[in-house]
Structures are given as C-alpha cells and as structure tokens.
XYZ file of C-alpha atoms in Angstrom:
572
model
C -3.769 -23.018 -2.497
C -4.268 -20.055 -1.119
C -7.230 -19.357 2.250
C -6.574 -15.884 0.743
C -9.044 -15.997 -2.561
C -9.976 -12.904 -2.167
C -7.483 -10.916 -2.542
C -6.297 -10.068 -6.140
C -3.026 -9.939 -8.104
C -0.193 -11.172 -6.317
C 0.694 -14.944 -6.997
C 0.846 -16.192 -3.636
C -2.505 -15.809 -3.328
C -3.243 -18.510 -5.906
C -4.830 -22.227 -5.875
C -2.981 -24.797 -6.563
C -5.465 -25.816 -8.804
C -5.744 -22.346 -10.628
C -2.355 -21.660 -11.869
C -2.450 -19.039 -13.144
C -1.564 -17.969 -17.110
C 0.617 -15.040 -18.232
C 2.358 -13.472 -20.850
C 4.648 -10.627 -22.874
C 4.988 -8.113 -24.605
C 7.013 -5.956 -27.258
C 7.025 -3.217 -25.328
C 10.085 -1.127 -23.153
C 9.907 2.062 -21.875
C 10.232 4.369 -18.637
C 8.384 6.602 -16.801
C 9.462 8.383 -14.104
C 7.946 10.419 -11.293
C 9.629 13.195 -8.408
C 8.798 11.392 -4.958
C 7.935 15.213 -4.310
C 6.052 16.184 -0.848
C 3.725 13.543 -1.089
C 6.623 10.763 -0.911
C 7.820 12.477 2.278
C 8.927 9.964 4.759
C 6.185 9.268 8.078
C 6.090 6.732 10.825
C 3.355 4.890 9.323
C 2.521 3.898 5.556
C 1.386 6.892 3.455
C 1.177 5.193 -0.197
C 0.982 7.326 -3.362
C 0.646 5.743 -6.691
C 3.258 4.138 -8.761
C 3.805 5.217 -12.871
C 3.290 2.398 -15.618
C 4.980 1.821 -19.030
C 3.831 3.851 -21.412
C 1.734 1.234 -23.892
C -0.689 1.194 -20.666
C -3.804 1.228 -21.443
C -5.675 3.906 -20.124
C -7.308 2.167 -16.888
C -3.868 0.237 -16.655
C -5.675 -2.676 -13.616
C -1.789 -2.500 -12.755
C -0.315 -4.449 -9.306
C 2.542 -4.064 -8.061
C 3.241 -7.904 -6.574
C 7.060 -7.366 -5.097
C 9.935 -5.771 -4.007
C 13.358 -5.569 -2.574
C 15.683 -2.676 -0.956
C 19.215 -3.710 -1.422
C 20.019 -0.232 0.417
C 17.638 2.321 1.630
C 16.541 4.292 -0.802
C 17.119 1.926 -3.803
C 14.440 -0.630 -4.650
C 13.533 -2.838 -7.249
C 9.828 -4.140 -7.353
C 7.598 -6.034 -9.779
C 4.320 -6.445 -11.535
C 1.867 -6.548 -14.331
C -0.412 -3.990 -15.989
C -2.876 -3.340 -18.774
C -2.423 -3.322 -21.997
C -5.074 -0.513 -24.774
C -6.568 -3.677 -25.510
C -6.045 -5.014 -22.181
C -3.956 -7.844 -22.694
C -1.360 -8.217 -19.207
C 1.866 -7.530 -19.122
C 4.522 -7.870 -17.020
C 6.440 -4.957 -15.686
C 9.955 -4.352 -13.343
C 9.650 -0.638 -11.235
C 13.008 0.204 -9.746
C 13.471 3.796 -7.165
C 16.277 5.178 -7.207
C 17.364 8.698 -6.093
C 13.809 9.151 -4.454
C 11.957 8.784 -8.793
C 10.449 5.526 -9.192
C 10.602 4.536 -12.684
C 8.817 1.423 -14.576
C 10.241 -1.341 -17.483
C 8.032 -3.745 -19.669
C 9.794 -6.772 -19.550
C 9.086 -9.214 -22.453
C 8.831 -12.964 -22.025
C 10.521 -15.883 -23.332
C 11.514 -15.770 -27.004
C 8.192 -18.030 -27.306
C 5.721 -16.424 -25.871
C 2.813 -15.620 -28.339
C 2.137 -11.734 -28.808
C -1.009 -11.883 -27.845
C -0.549 -13.459 -24.593
C -0.591 -12.320 -20.832
C 1.961 -12.400 -18.299
C 3.157 -10.895 -15.136
C 6.247 -11.094 -12.418
C 5.509 -12.966 -9.414
C 8.452 -11.778 -7.088
C 12.247 -10.129 -7.152
C 15.347 -10.123 -5.266
C 18.973 -8.693 -5.748
C 22.536 -9.867 -4.665
C 23.424 -5.429 -4.554
C 21.323 -2.197 -6.570
C 20.801 -3.003 -9.536
C 21.658 -6.782 -9.971
C 18.452 -8.982 -9.363
C 16.590 -11.799 -10.391
C 13.160 -11.252 -10.518
C 10.272 -14.670 -10.971
C 6.635 -15.004 -12.955
C 4.737 -17.255 -15.305
C 3.972 -15.959 -18.847
C 0.649 -17.705 -21.480
C 2.406 -20.195 -23.950
C -1.674 -21.184 -25.060
C -5.066 -21.019 -24.004
C -4.489 -23.582 -20.693
C -0.759 -23.510 -20.302
C 1.306 -21.978 -18.669
C 5.352 -21.366 -18.036
C 8.010 -20.215 -15.357
C 10.218 -17.530 -16.011
C 12.748 -15.650 -15.042
C 14.503 -12.259 -15.360
C 17.996 -10.714 -14.825
C 19.058 -6.356 -13.801
C 22.946 -6.555 -13.976
C 24.286 -3.387 -13.563
C 21.037 -1.738 -13.311
C 20.259 -2.423 -16.252
C 17.516 -5.432 -16.964
C 17.449 -7.980 -19.677
C 15.396 -7.100 -22.137
C 13.438 -10.260 -22.839
C 13.118 -13.329 -20.069
C 14.326 -16.432 -19.991
C 12.591 -19.710 -19.137
C 12.668 -22.225 -16.215
C 13.235 -25.394 -16.185
C 11.043 -28.255 -14.001
C 11.264 -31.207 -13.227
C 10.559 -34.501 -15.861
C 7.851 -35.791 -14.247
C 5.865 -32.269 -14.966
C 2.928 -33.257 -17.234
C 3.931 -31.374 -19.968
C 6.178 -29.789 -22.299
C 6.005 -26.967 -21.381
C 4.071 -27.528 -18.813
C 1.504 -25.862 -16.291
C 4.100 -24.285 -13.880
C 4.279 -21.116 -12.193
C 7.252 -19.429 -10.370
C 6.608 -17.524 -6.332
C 9.328 -16.531 -4.820
C 13.069 -15.569 -5.154
C 16.387 -15.389 -2.566
C 19.441 -14.161 -2.756
C 22.092 -13.658 -0.817
C 23.083 -10.162 -0.095
C 26.767 -9.667 -1.469
C 26.780 -12.645 -2.423
C 25.671 -14.471 -6.569
C 23.963 -17.148 -5.588
C 19.829 -16.713 -5.618
C 16.972 -19.175 -5.418
C 14.000 -19.840 -7.680
C 10.486 -21.350 -5.846
C 7.511 -22.583 -8.265
C 4.784 -24.375 -8.756
C 3.877 -27.701 -11.003
C 1.348 -29.681 -11.984
C 1.904 -33.769 -12.293
C -0.066 -36.310 -13.213
C -0.980 -37.607 -9.971
C -0.412 -33.486 -8.098
C 0.862 -30.153 -7.856
C 4.396 -29.906 -6.971
C 6.610 -27.825 -5.920
C 10.008 -26.987 -7.687
C 12.977 -24.969 -7.165
C 15.999 -23.634 -9.533
C 19.434 -21.948 -8.815
C 20.270 -19.277 -10.504
C 24.162 -17.972 -10.905
C 25.527 -14.603 -11.876
C 28.608 -16.073 -12.181
C 27.312 -17.983 -14.796
C 25.269 -16.185 -15.973
C 22.142 -18.232 -16.202
C 20.710 -21.233 -13.842
C 22.940 -24.291 -12.677
C 22.859 -27.547 -11.834
C 18.757 -30.010 -12.238
C 15.784 -28.380 -11.136
C 14.483 -29.770 -7.850
C 11.006 -31.166 -7.239
C 9.787 -30.684 -3.470
C 6.326 -33.285 -3.330
C 4.335 -32.914 -0.833
C 3.852 -36.068 1.975
C 1.674 -38.894 1.964
C -1.572 -37.935 1.571
C -1.538 -34.953 0.395
C -2.769 -33.486 -2.677
C 0.279 -31.217 -3.140
C 1.916 -28.861 -2.762
C 2.050 -25.050 -3.065
C 5.844 -23.528 -1.658
C 4.711 -18.774 -1.851
C 7.332 -18.110 -0.140
C 12.056 -18.158 0.332
C 14.242 -16.748 2.033
C 18.248 -17.857 2.208
C 20.811 -16.559 4.194
C 23.747 -18.516 1.923
C 24.201 -20.068 -1.506
C 23.616 -23.401 0.442
C 21.373 -22.925 2.879
C 16.925 -21.633 2.704
C 13.810 -22.103 4.193
C 10.414 -22.109 2.463
C 7.526 -22.083 3.553
C 3.218 -22.900 2.311
C 1.031 -25.401 2.325
C 0.464 -28.440 1.792
C -3.076 -29.844 0.365
C -5.782 -32.870 1.296
C -9.519 -33.656 0.731
C -10.848 -31.212 3.293
C -8.139 -29.271 4.899
C -4.786 -26.930 3.868
C -1.353 -27.133 6.262
C 1.278 -24.691 6.519
C 4.042 -25.832 5.863
C 8.004 -25.598 6.193
C 10.901 -26.967 4.215
C 14.558 -26.987 4.733
C 17.396 -26.679 3.048
C 20.765 -27.680 4.577
C 24.274 -27.726 2.855
C 22.132 -27.877 -0.579
C 20.030 -30.966 -0.030
C 16.715 -30.065 0.790
C 14.818 -32.273 3.373
C 11.333 -33.230 4.038
C 8.076 -31.042 4.533
C 7.494 -30.409 7.749
C 3.424 -29.172 9.388
C 3.005 -26.838 12.018
C -0.402 -26.331 12.954
C -1.632 -23.365 15.337
C -3.381 -25.181 18.223
C -6.861 -22.844 17.972
C -7.542 -23.544 14.634
C -10.137 -25.487 13.561
C -10.860 -29.112 13.583
C -10.054 -29.411 9.509
C -6.927 -26.891 9.397
C -7.349 -24.138 6.829
C -3.915 -22.359 7.775
C -1.006 -21.203 5.290
C 1.904 -19.262 5.654
C 2.332 -16.934 3.009
C 5.958 -15.424 3.631
C 9.179 -16.191 5.584
C 11.691 -13.863 6.365
C 15.656 -15.204 7.271
C 17.879 -12.964 9.526
C 20.953 -15.887 9.944
C 20.789 -20.301 9.446
C 17.727 -21.388 11.711
C 16.884 -17.854 12.904
C 13.580 -16.868 10.611
C 10.420 -15.753 10.877
C 7.420 -17.415 8.876
C 3.630 -15.622 8.700
C 0.513 -16.267 7.726
C -3.283 -17.158 8.279
C -5.666 -20.161 10.046
C -9.144 -20.388 10.034
C -11.273 -21.168 13.151
C -14.563 -23.688 13.271
C -16.414 -20.824 12.324
C -14.494 -20.176 9.277
C -13.168 -16.389 10.580
C -9.482 -16.171 9.758
C -6.727 -14.849 11.840
C -3.186 -13.416 11.148
C -0.117 -15.883 12.853
C 3.991 -15.684 12.590
C 6.085 -18.601 14.006
C 9.488 -17.902 15.111
C 12.453 -20.235 14.122
C 15.340 -19.381 16.983
C 19.019 -21.288 16.608
C 17.495 -23.864 14.349
C 14.161 -24.831 16.287
C 10.281 -23.808 15.752
C 8.195 -21.908 18.239
C 4.928 -21.759 18.576
C 2.558 -19.778 16.551
C 1.829 -15.660 17.393
C -1.213 -14.669 17.141
C -0.969 -10.619 14.976
C -3.775 -8.706 16.627
C -5.853 -5.965 14.279
C -8.786 -3.448 15.490
C -12.157 -4.428 17.380
C -13.667 -2.407 13.615
C -11.366 -4.349 11.691
C -11.289 -8.606 10.861
C -10.342 -11.100 8.401
C -6.462 -9.512 8.291
C -4.579 -11.611 5.484
C -0.461 -11.542 5.732
C 0.995 -11.050 2.388
C 5.040 -10.608 3.292
C 7.420 -10.284 6.044
C 10.383 -8.364 6.278
C 12.977 -8.626 9.336
C 15.917 -6.013 9.784
C 19.071 -8.451 11.213
C 17.462 -9.927 14.154
C 13.897 -11.945 14.259
C 12.443 -9.704 16.940
C 12.907 -6.750 13.982
C 9.886 -7.451 11.966
C 7.439 -5.877 9.516
C 4.497 -7.432 8.363
C 1.872 -6.330 5.341
C -1.189 -7.790 3.897
C -4.807 -6.347 4.572
C -7.967 -5.945 6.441
C -11.344 -6.749 6.015
C -14.403 -4.584 7.206
C -17.897 -5.714 7.737
C -18.845 -5.565 3.410
C -15.483 -7.617 2.953
C -13.810 -4.509 2.030
C -9.934 -5.075 2.228
C -7.697 -1.626 3.400
C -4.013 -2.508 3.527
C -2.869 -2.854 6.670
C 0.860 -3.638 8.035
C 1.834 -4.271 11.626
C 5.425 -3.952 13.521
C 7.418 -6.078 15.853
C 9.487 -4.521 18.269
C 11.798 -6.129 21.215
C 9.937 -9.335 19.996
C 6.439 -8.299 20.986
C 4.433 -7.933 17.805
C 2.034 -4.731 17.613
C -1.237 -4.683 16.097
C -1.749 -4.562 12.084
C -2.989 -1.271 11.134
C -4.507 0.404 8.815
C -2.305 2.071 6.181
C -2.871 5.146 3.719
C -3.597 4.437 0.430
C -3.323 7.105 -2.600
C -5.756 10.362 -2.577
C -8.848 9.309 -5.102
C -8.769 5.658 -3.713
C -12.186 3.518 -2.492
C -11.281 -0.722 -0.874
C -9.835 -2.609 -2.211
C -6.775 -1.865 -1.460
C -4.247 -4.415 -0.193
C 0.420 -3.643 0.842
C 0.987 -7.330 -0.777
C 5.316 -7.143 -0.598
C 7.217 -5.501 2.277
C 12.005 -4.493 2.363
C 12.521 -2.950 5.194
C 16.511 -2.142 5.383
C 18.773 -1.248 7.898
C 18.077 2.218 9.749
C 14.752 1.381 9.737
C 13.574 2.000 6.676
C 10.837 0.063 5.339
C 8.731 0.539 1.742
C 5.828 -1.327 0.806
C 4.155 -1.763 -2.688
C 1.054 -3.156 -3.414
C -2.567 -1.826 -5.706
C -5.277 0.472 -4.949
C -9.040 0.781 -6.671
C -9.184 4.622 -8.365
C -12.481 6.263 -7.765
C -10.552 8.652 -10.695
C -12.059 9.261 -14.715
C -10.445 6.308 -15.596
C -11.132 3.855 -13.081
C -9.717 0.645 -11.739
C -6.836 -0.415 -10.105
C -3.605 0.583 -9.423
C -0.211 0.017 -8.429
C 1.138 2.164 -5.588
C 4.184 2.297 -2.521
C 5.066 3.787 0.300
C 7.843 4.250 2.289
C 8.092 4.806 5.914
C 10.378 4.572 9.345
C 8.564 2.542 11.429
C 7.857 4.673 15.102
C 8.581 3.164 18.816
C 5.940 1.360 20.756
C 4.246 3.732 22.797
C 4.062 3.683 27.236
C 1.777 1.747 28.996
C -1.693 3.237 30.624
C -0.815 3.896 34.850
C -3.069 4.418 37.446
C -5.669 1.558 36.562
C -8.637 1.437 38.709
C -12.059 0.490 39.110
C -14.867 2.646 40.041
C -18.872 1.705 40.413
C -19.331 -2.373 39.724
C -22.787 -3.446 39.531
C -23.852 -6.522 39.285
C -22.931 -6.297 35.528
C -21.142 -3.254 34.935
C -18.438 -1.783 35.412
C -16.326 1.876 34.485
C -12.136 1.604 34.480
C -10.308 4.743 34.924
C -6.054 5.451 33.882
C -4.109 7.512 33.452
C -2.526 8.343 29.413
C 0.985 7.299 28.875
C 3.360 10.039 28.131
C 4.305 9.030 25.364
C 1.998 7.846 22.688
C 4.890 6.425 20.075
C 4.294 7.660 16.321
C 0.479 8.629 17.683
C -1.929 8.023 19.414
C -5.073 5.332 17.737
C -6.694 3.867 20.844
C -6.668 1.722 23.915
C -7.932 -1.886 23.722
C -9.538 -2.835 26.826
C -9.887 -6.475 27.312
C -11.633 -8.683 30.855
C -11.301 -12.230 31.033
C -12.821 -14.526 34.089
C -10.443 -17.187 35.258
C -9.990 -20.160 32.682
C -11.979 -18.475 29.947
C -11.700 -16.583 26.985
C -10.738 -13.241 26.802
C -12.557 -10.967 25.168
C -11.935 -7.408 23.681
C -13.545 -4.945 24.387
C -12.500 -2.159 22.887
C -11.911 -0.063 20.878
C -11.878 3.842 23.387
C -11.301 6.803 22.894
C -10.076 8.353 25.727
C -8.748 7.604 29.553
C -11.934 5.060 30.891
C -14.597 2.850 30.083
C -17.756 1.245 31.063
C -18.270 -2.543 30.515
C -21.470 -4.648 30.628
C -22.421 -7.194 30.244
C -20.332 -9.640 32.564
C -21.396 -12.559 34.769
C -22.281 -11.523 38.040
C -20.134 -12.917 40.865
C -17.036 -13.505 38.643
C -14.239 -12.353 39.047
C -12.977 -9.678 36.370
C -9.189 -9.696 34.868
C -9.134 -6.279 33.427
C -6.038 -5.395 31.219
C -5.996 -1.896 28.767
C -3.169 -1.288 26.179
C -2.354 1.934 25.089
C -2.216 1.269 20.055
C -0.730 3.882 17.652
C -0.825 4.077 15.199
C 1.671 2.418 12.895
C 0.048 -0.771 15.014
C 2.772 -1.144 17.603
C 1.265 -1.423 21.097
C 2.203 -0.848 24.419
C 2.899 -3.518 27.882
C -0.302 -3.936 30.223
C -1.639 -1.968 32.337
C -3.771 -5.004 34.943
C -6.292 -5.010 37.510
C -8.672 -8.031 39.350
C -12.256 -6.751 40.360
C -14.908 -9.057 41.209
C -17.996 -8.196 40.362
C -21.471 -8.437 43.126
C -23.693 -11.391 42.526
C -27.260 -11.165 42.358
C -30.060 -12.544 43.427
C -30.458 -16.154 42.109
C -33.629 -17.471 40.500
C -35.717 -19.783 42.960
C -35.895 -23.486 42.773
C -38.405 -24.877 41.005
C -40.300 -27.793 42.962
C -40.599 -31.045 40.860
C -42.380 -33.693 43.207
C -44.231 -33.834 46.526
C -43.861 -36.973 48.167
C -46.633 -38.307 51.057
C -44.430 -39.739 53.938
C -46.171 -41.417 56.818
C -46.092 -38.374 59.560
C -43.823 -36.274 56.242
C -43.750 -35.428 53.409
C -40.294 -35.641 51.355
C -40.051 -32.195 48.372
C -37.518 -32.855 45.161
C -36.727 -29.445 43.584
C -34.547 -28.933 40.854
C -31.526 -26.352 40.941
C -32.240 -22.624 39.945
C -31.110 -21.398 36.687
C -29.225 -18.576 37.793
C -26.854 -18.588 40.699
C -26.523 -14.825 40.983
C -22.254 -15.321 39.982
C -22.147 -17.492 43.389
C -22.103 -21.364 44.836
C -25.703 -21.998 46.731
C -24.251 -23.144 50.232
C -28.229 -24.600 51.182
C -31.715 -24.427 50.510
C -34.208 -22.538 52.891
C -37.641 -25.327 52.850
C -41.178 -24.594 54.340
C -44.206 -25.406 55.109
C -48.114 -24.288 55.537
C -49.903 -26.437 57.699
C -53.063 -24.879 58.655
C -51.405 -21.388 58.451
C -48.900 -22.630 60.669
C -45.661 -21.929 58.674
C -42.481 -23.669 59.443
C-alpha cells in the first residue's frame, strides 16, 4: 500500500496486498538504562540505543515503531524484537525519570506460542494511561489485530483481539491495526486498521473507552471509492471523542492516491483524495501521518512521486476545516528520495516536526527530521544515529510536548559484534531558524557563469550547516546549485543572454532555513551560430536565397540577417 516499500519495520509502510503476520510471547521483563550524558538534550536529534526485554536474542533485530509523550520526559513507545530462536514478539517501552524500560507484551489468548507479534502504534490519554495496537499471526496465512492497555503505569499482561466488520473474508480475518489516537485528558481512543474482504482491502475503526474499560460500539468500516482496489489508513488524530482525521492512500490498477477521511460528531465521511499538482501522470502519493491541534486544524504528511519515479516529501494543512494545497519539504542536495514517517504538531499548525529518512546515492537510508517554525518548513536534515551504527537507520515516529521538546524513535543497523537491528530514541529541543544572508551581489558574470557573494548572518540557529543557492529563468524551473560552505558561489552552465533570479538561504544543522536573499542578473549574450543556407533560386535579374535559422541565437533575439553576394569579385 505504501510507496516506501524499502523502509524496514513500521506498519505504516506496508502494502495492502502484504498484511504482515505477527505473534505473541509469554515473557514480561523490565530492563532499565539510565539516560546519562549521551541523553543530554540537544537542538537536533542525537539518538541512543534502546533496551529490549531480557528474553531477546543476541541479535534482537528490534524496531521501535511509535512513541507518545503526554508530557516532556514521560513517554511510551512500542515495537517488536526477536528472541533467541528468531521469533518476533511485541514490546512496550516507557521513559520515566530519565530511564527507558522495556517489557515483552503477550498476545491474545488464542495466539500460538510459535507465532509472531508486533505493536505498531501507541497513544495516551495521560501519563501511564495508554492504548497500543498491532497484529499477531494465528496461522501461517492469517493475522489478526489486537490491542494492549496501560493503566496507571502498568500494562495488562496480555493483549486483546480487535473486532472487524462482518464482511471480512474469514474469522480470524487477515487484519492489521496501524494507528491509535487517544484524546488527551479524556477517556476515549480510536483505533484504525485494515482488513481483507472478498473484493478488496478496507479500513476499520474501533473505539476503546477507559471508562468501560474496553471496546465500545461496533466496528466502523471505511470502504474505498468506486474504481479503487483498496484503502489503507495509516494514521489517525482525534481532538475530541467524536472528531478525528484519518489519512492514508487508495490504490487502483496503476496508481496510489493520497486520501483523507473525516469523522464529524461520531460519523465517518467518505474518503477524499488530495493530489500534489507536481505529481506524476499516474498518481503515486500517500499520506503516512496526521497531527491535529483542534477540530478542523490539522497537518498531514507523506510522499509523492514524479513522472521519473523520484520521491519527494510533502505536507497538507487544514485550516478551519479546509485543506490547503500541498507544500513540499526540502532536502539537502546531496541526499534524495525522502521518506516521511510521522508528524507531530504542538498547539498550532504552524509549529510541527516530521521524521523519517533520506536516501543516499547507494539507496541507503539515513534518519532525518524537519522542523516547521512560524508556518515555514525547514529542510529534512540528517539525524545522528547511535555510535557503531551503519545505514540503514530511520526515525519512524515522533511526539512533541509543549515547550517544545520532541522525542523520536526508530531503528538502526548495528556494526558491533552482534550485528543486526536495534531500536533507538532521541530527545531534543528544536532551535530557532537561522538568519538570512545579507549584501548579496554578483561579480564577474560571463556568457555562462556568474559569481555570487554575500555576507554571513549573525544568527545560525542551532549551528551552521550550509548555504543553498537557487537559480531560475523567468517562467522556468528552479535549479538548486548548492550546497556551499562559504559565503560565495561560482555558478556555471548558465544560459547566455538569460536574466536569472538568484536566491540564497542559510540552512542550520536541524534543517531549518532562513528567509531568502535575492538578486536578479542578466548574463551576457554570445555570438549566434551561422544560419544554414538551404536553397538558392535563380530568378530573372535576381537570386532568391533561403536559409534555416541558426541553432543557437547566443541568448538574444535575432533582429535581422545580413545577406552578401560575391559576383565577379564584387562583394555587396
């Protein structure tokens, strides 16, 4: 279902046709590690290794899929790990007083001991009162969704099966639950998953109440639109017990379309497709996450593909119930194909953080984050993985608290003696945007080159990373000429005779960017190439010459042609 089919671990990245199986185990053990100096807050994500339950194997292949922090420094995370014989088990993690602890989570009572389980998402109504969702394997080909509950800081020892609508293919059905959203300070959580019917893949929404406690009401089905093969909702965000937004994608025979579904006063509406106008002719777009700050005010994040298959990051913002146009999130020019996994907004839709990964030229993933300040997105910037890591590594989820303090979780490949995958977490306080360059000017412009110089700002935000320089001809595409590490740039391969609009921005180490310094400069034209004489017609007392226009005009308009003849040595 997801474009990001290379990313490891997170259920948000699964395709509709590949509902991944899971299982349960019978060990509940706590393991604590102190934060120590390595966990000191920084202005950018600097990750450390997370613990695993004590029954984990020497190569735990752990992944931490989601995190929720009701208050700064008090977080709950969920994921999965492998035991000594390679069986994957669900786990929960808690951050309290600077220490992360890990617990194994048993699956529902009908889960065979040999099967696999994982937890994909967690959300809390308050510190120590949370609901997590995931899936477990009940046979070699069937999976079921389940939920786990934490009350007053203690997790129930076993998960509970989640119901699905009656049109599921079989009971147990092939299902997975991907996201949960609890109303802060309330008692209600909504859980979203997907399941297979005889015709297609549908989404399902269940409601959990801490007051009951348990699942209340009937499962609500969200069906794909006509001519769509399936719908998968990856993320849900609720601002009241009956007002939520869920996002994901719908798939057709040759396309994937970003989709938003709204619940109003307890009634779920029909799927709404949104499309990035820069996307390919066959849409390849999905929304991986959504964060709402109040009813009708949300930000959704995801990815889209162009006609050449290149991937880009994007967000959509809802203001007073109306969704705006797609906004692209930039990236360093030496990295590409970003994956956006999660978004968290605090108090307003103009202050948000996204996490995910960037690809290098070898296709390896590098954990990354981006910060929105005052409504403006910075670039996705590489995060710092734990010591001893090697790509791939990725931040799969983030939760920010009023302050703003953010905690993100994910995974990394370990190069140590026990090579494999480990979970990681980073807690940081985002900084401010850097200042803009000043005194931008151009010198030594030739027919194809220009030199730009500027004065560095006095404020570099978290710290200086680089400058980005952009060049654009009127009505043409914007070309990224950077990055540059000093306040000057030699630009080559310009078009002779063109009038360029140059802009320069400062990029901080956390990816935040400055406003742009701008200047317009005309590049000198060069000598045009000669026209090609194609025919000469003999007329009475005259000759008629016919020629083709020159291949290059030298960057300027042709005002006239000069025709000469040589008749008996007389040139005229």
